[in-house]
């Protein structure tokens, strides 16, 4: 989990340094990247995922306080200060509930704090705003595993694979969960 958090933090910091795209341009870029992701070779998938994460992380709304709140939340999360991180991401959501990544960041913190049901509620909000959010779907899979809802976890990972067919972590989780359901040791 630490590697994932470090990766997401580095993508966020890179995204913050890049110029913002216009909303229409951003939507077109995401559509193009998701189309490429469907047919990408395994070696192309990481770069496409990073490009998608960049666009998701980029805050393009009018609220000038949100980038600072996001930075505060990400820094706190990297330091395992989950209470501060959750408060920062909750403030992002309050200020701009349409920003899907605010919900996704808080879902991650809630998972790390053991608030699985709260994490799932936030993931539902992410997916309502960005149904192709493979990161949120992977998180949903982890939540379902914690709840011992293995069929629900498999479904979440299958949905992620429908978006990103090269997602090895989702494929591996499905394989392990099917073994677990069959009573095989994993």
Coordinates of C-alpha atoms in Angstrom, one line a residue:
X1 CA 0.0 0.0 0.0
X2 CA 2.9 2.4 0.7
X3 CA 4.2 1.9 -2.8
X4 CA 0.8 2.8 -4.2
X5 CA 0.6 5.9 -2.0
X6 CA 4.1 7.0 -3.0
X7 CA 3.3 6.5 -6.7
X8 CA 0.0 8.5 -6.4
X9 CA 1.8 11.3 -4.5
X10 CA 4.5 11.6 -7.1
X11 CA 1.9 11.6 -9.9
X12 CA 0.0 14.4 -8.0
X13 CA 3.1 16.5 -7.7
X14 CA 4.0 16.1 -11.4
X15 CA 0.4 17.0 -12.3
X16 CA 0.5 20.1 -10.2
X17 CA 3.5 21.4 -12.1
X18 CA 2.0 20.9 -15.6
X19 CA -0.3 23.5 -17.3
X20 CA -4.0 23.0 -16.9
X21 CA -6.1 21.8 -19.8
X22 CA -9.4 23.4 -20.8
X23 CA -12.4 21.4 -19.5
X24 CA -13.5 20.3 -23.0
X25 CA -9.9 19.5 -23.9
X26 CA -9.5 17.6 -20.7
X27 CA -12.6 15.5 -21.5
X28 CA -11.3 14.8 -25.0
X29 CA -7.9 13.9 -23.7
X30 CA -9.4 11.5 -21.2
X31 CA -11.6 9.9 -23.9
X32 CA -8.6 9.4 -26.2
X33 CA -6.4 8.0 -23.4
X34 CA -9.1 5.5 -22.3
X35 CA -9.6 4.4 -26.0
X36 CA -5.8 3.8 -26.2
X37 CA -5.8 2.0 -22.9
X38 CA -8.3 -0.5 -24.2
X39 CA -5.9 -1.7 -26.9
X40 CA -2.5 -0.9 -25.3
X41 CA 0.4 -3.3 -25.2
X42 CA 1.5 -4.2 -21.7
X43 CA 4.5 -1.9 -21.9
X44 CA 2.4 1.1 -23.0
X45 CA -0.1 0.8 -20.1
X46 CA 1.9 2.5 -17.3
X47 CA 2.4 5.7 -19.3
X48 CA -1.3 5.8 -20.3
X49 CA -2.3 5.3 -16.6
X50 CA 0.0 8.1 -15.5
X51 CA -1.4 10.4 -18.2
X52 CA -4.9 9.6 -17.0
X53 CA -4.0 10.1 -13.3
X54 CA -2.4 13.5 -14.3
X55 CA -5.7 14.7 -15.7
X56 CA -7.7 13.3 -12.8
X57 CA -5.4 15.0 -10.2
X58 CA -5.4 18.3 -12.0
X59 CA -7.9 20.6 -10.3
X60 CA -9.4 23.1 -12.8
X61 CA -12.2 24.6 -10.8
X62 CA -12.4 28.2 -9.6
X63 CA -11.7 27.6 -5.9
X64 CA -8.1 28.7 -5.4
X65 CA -8.0 27.1 -1.9
X66 CA -8.4 23.5 -3.2
X67 CA -4.8 23.0 -4.6
X68 CA -3.4 23.8 -1.1
X69 CA -5.9 21.5 0.6
X70 CA -5.0 18.7 -1.8
X71 CA -1.3 19.2 -1.1
X72 CA -2.0 19.3 2.7
X73 CA -4.0 16.1 2.5
X74 CA -1.5 14.3 0.3
X75 CA 1.4 15.3 2.5
X76 CA -0.4 14.2 5.7
X77 CA -1.4 10.9 4.1
X78 CA 2.3 10.3 3.1
X79 CA 3.2 10.9 6.8
X80 CA 0.4 8.5 8.0
X81 CA -1.4 11.5 9.6
X82 CA -4.8 10.2 8.4
X83 CA -6.9 12.5 10.5
X84 CA -5.4 15.6 9.0
X85 CA -5.5 14.0 5.5
X86 CA -9.2 13.1 5.9
X87 CA -10.0 16.6 7.1
X88 CA -8.2 18.2 4.2
X89 CA -9.9 16.0 1.6
X90 CA -13.3 16.6 3.3
X91 CA -12.7 20.3 2.9
X92 CA -12.0 19.8 -0.8
X93 CA -15.3 17.9 -1.1
X94 CA -17.2 20.6 0.7
X95 CA -15.8 23.3 -1.5
X96 CA -16.2 21.4 -4.8
X97 CA -18.3 18.2 -4.6
X98 CA -18.0 17.8 -8.4
X99 CA -14.3 17.1 -8.2
X100 CA -14.0 13.3 -8.3
X101 CA -10.5 13.1 -7.1
X102 CA -11.4 14.8 -3.8
X103 CA -13.7 11.9 -3.1
X104 CA -11.1 9.4 -4.3
X105 CA -8.4 10.8 -2.0
X106 CA -10.8 10.7 1.0
X107 CA -11.8 7.1 0.1
X108 CA -8.2 6.1 0.2
X109 CA -7.6 7.7 3.6
X110 CA -10.8 6.2 5.0
X111 CA -9.6 2.8 3.8
X112 CA -6.3 3.3 5.5
X113 CA -8.1 4.3 8.7
X114 CA -10.2 1.2 8.6
X115 CA -13.4 3.0 7.7
X116 CA -14.3 0.5 5.0
X117 CA -18.0 1.5 4.7
X118 CA -17.0 5.2 4.5
X119 CA -14.5 4.4 1.9
X120 CA -17.1 2.6 -0.2
X121 CA -19.5 5.5 0.1
X122 CA -16.8 7.8 -1.2
X123 CA -15.9 5.4 -4.0
X124 CA -19.6 5.4 -5.1
X125 CA -19.3 9.2 -5.4
X126 CA -16.1 8.9 -7.4
X127 CA -17.7 6.5 -9.8
X128 CA -20.8 8.6 -10.1
X129 CA -18.5 11.4 -11.4
X130 CA -16.0 9.3 -13.3
X131 CA -17.3 5.8 -14.1
X132 CA -13.9 4.9 -15.7
X133 CA -11.9 5.5 -12.5
X134 CA -9.9 2.2 -12.4
X135 CA -8.2 3.4 -9.2
X136 CA -11.5 3.7 -7.4
X137 CA -12.6 0.3 -8.7
X138 CA -9.4 -1.3 -7.5
X139 CA -10.0 0.4 -4.1
X140 CA -13.6 -1.0 -4.1
X141 CA -12.1 -4.4 -4.7
X142 CA -9.8 -4.0 -1.6
X143 CA -12.8 -2.8 0.5
X144 CA -14.9 -5.8 -0.6
X145 CA -12.0 -8.1 0.4
X146 CA -11.9 -6.5 3.9
X147 CA -15.6 -7.2 4.2
X148 CA -15.1 -10.8 3.0
X149 CA -17.3 -10.1 0.0
X150 CA -15.2 -11.9 -2.5
X151 CA -17.8 -12.0 -5.2
X152 CA -18.1 -8.2 -4.9
X153 CA -14.4 -7.8 -5.0
X154 CA -14.1 -9.9 -8.2
X155 CA -16.8 -7.8 -9.8
X156 CA -15.0 -4.6 -8.9
X157 CA -11.7 -5.9 -10.4
X158 CA -13.6 -7.2 -13.5
X159 CA -15.0 -3.7 -14.0
X160 CA -11.5 -2.3 -13.7
X161 CA -10.2 -4.8 -16.3
X162 CA -13.0 -3.8 -18.7
X163 CA -11.5 -0.3 -18.6
X164 CA -7.8 -1.3 -18.4
X165 CA -7.4 -4.8 -19.8
X166 CA -3.6 -4.8 -18.9
X167 CA -4.1 -4.1 -15.2
X168 CA -2.0 -6.9 -13.8
X169 CA -3.0 -6.2 -10.1
X170 CA -6.7 -6.6 -10.9
X171 CA -6.0 -9.8 -12.8
X172 CA -3.9 -11.2 -10.0
X173 CA -6.5 -10.3 -7.4
X174 CA -9.2 -12.0 -9.4
X175 CA -7.1 -15.2 -9.6
X176 CA -6.4 -15.2 -5.9
X177 CA -10.0 -14.5 -5.0
X178 CA -11.3 -17.3 -7.2
X179 CA -8.8 -19.7 -5.5
X180 CA -10.0 -18.5 -2.1
X181 CA -13.7 -19.0 -3.1
X182 CA -12.8 -22.5 -4.3
X183 CA -11.2 -23.3 -0.9
X184 CA -7.7 -23.4 -2.2
X185 CA -4.9 -21.9 -0.1
X186 CA -3.6 -18.6 -1.5

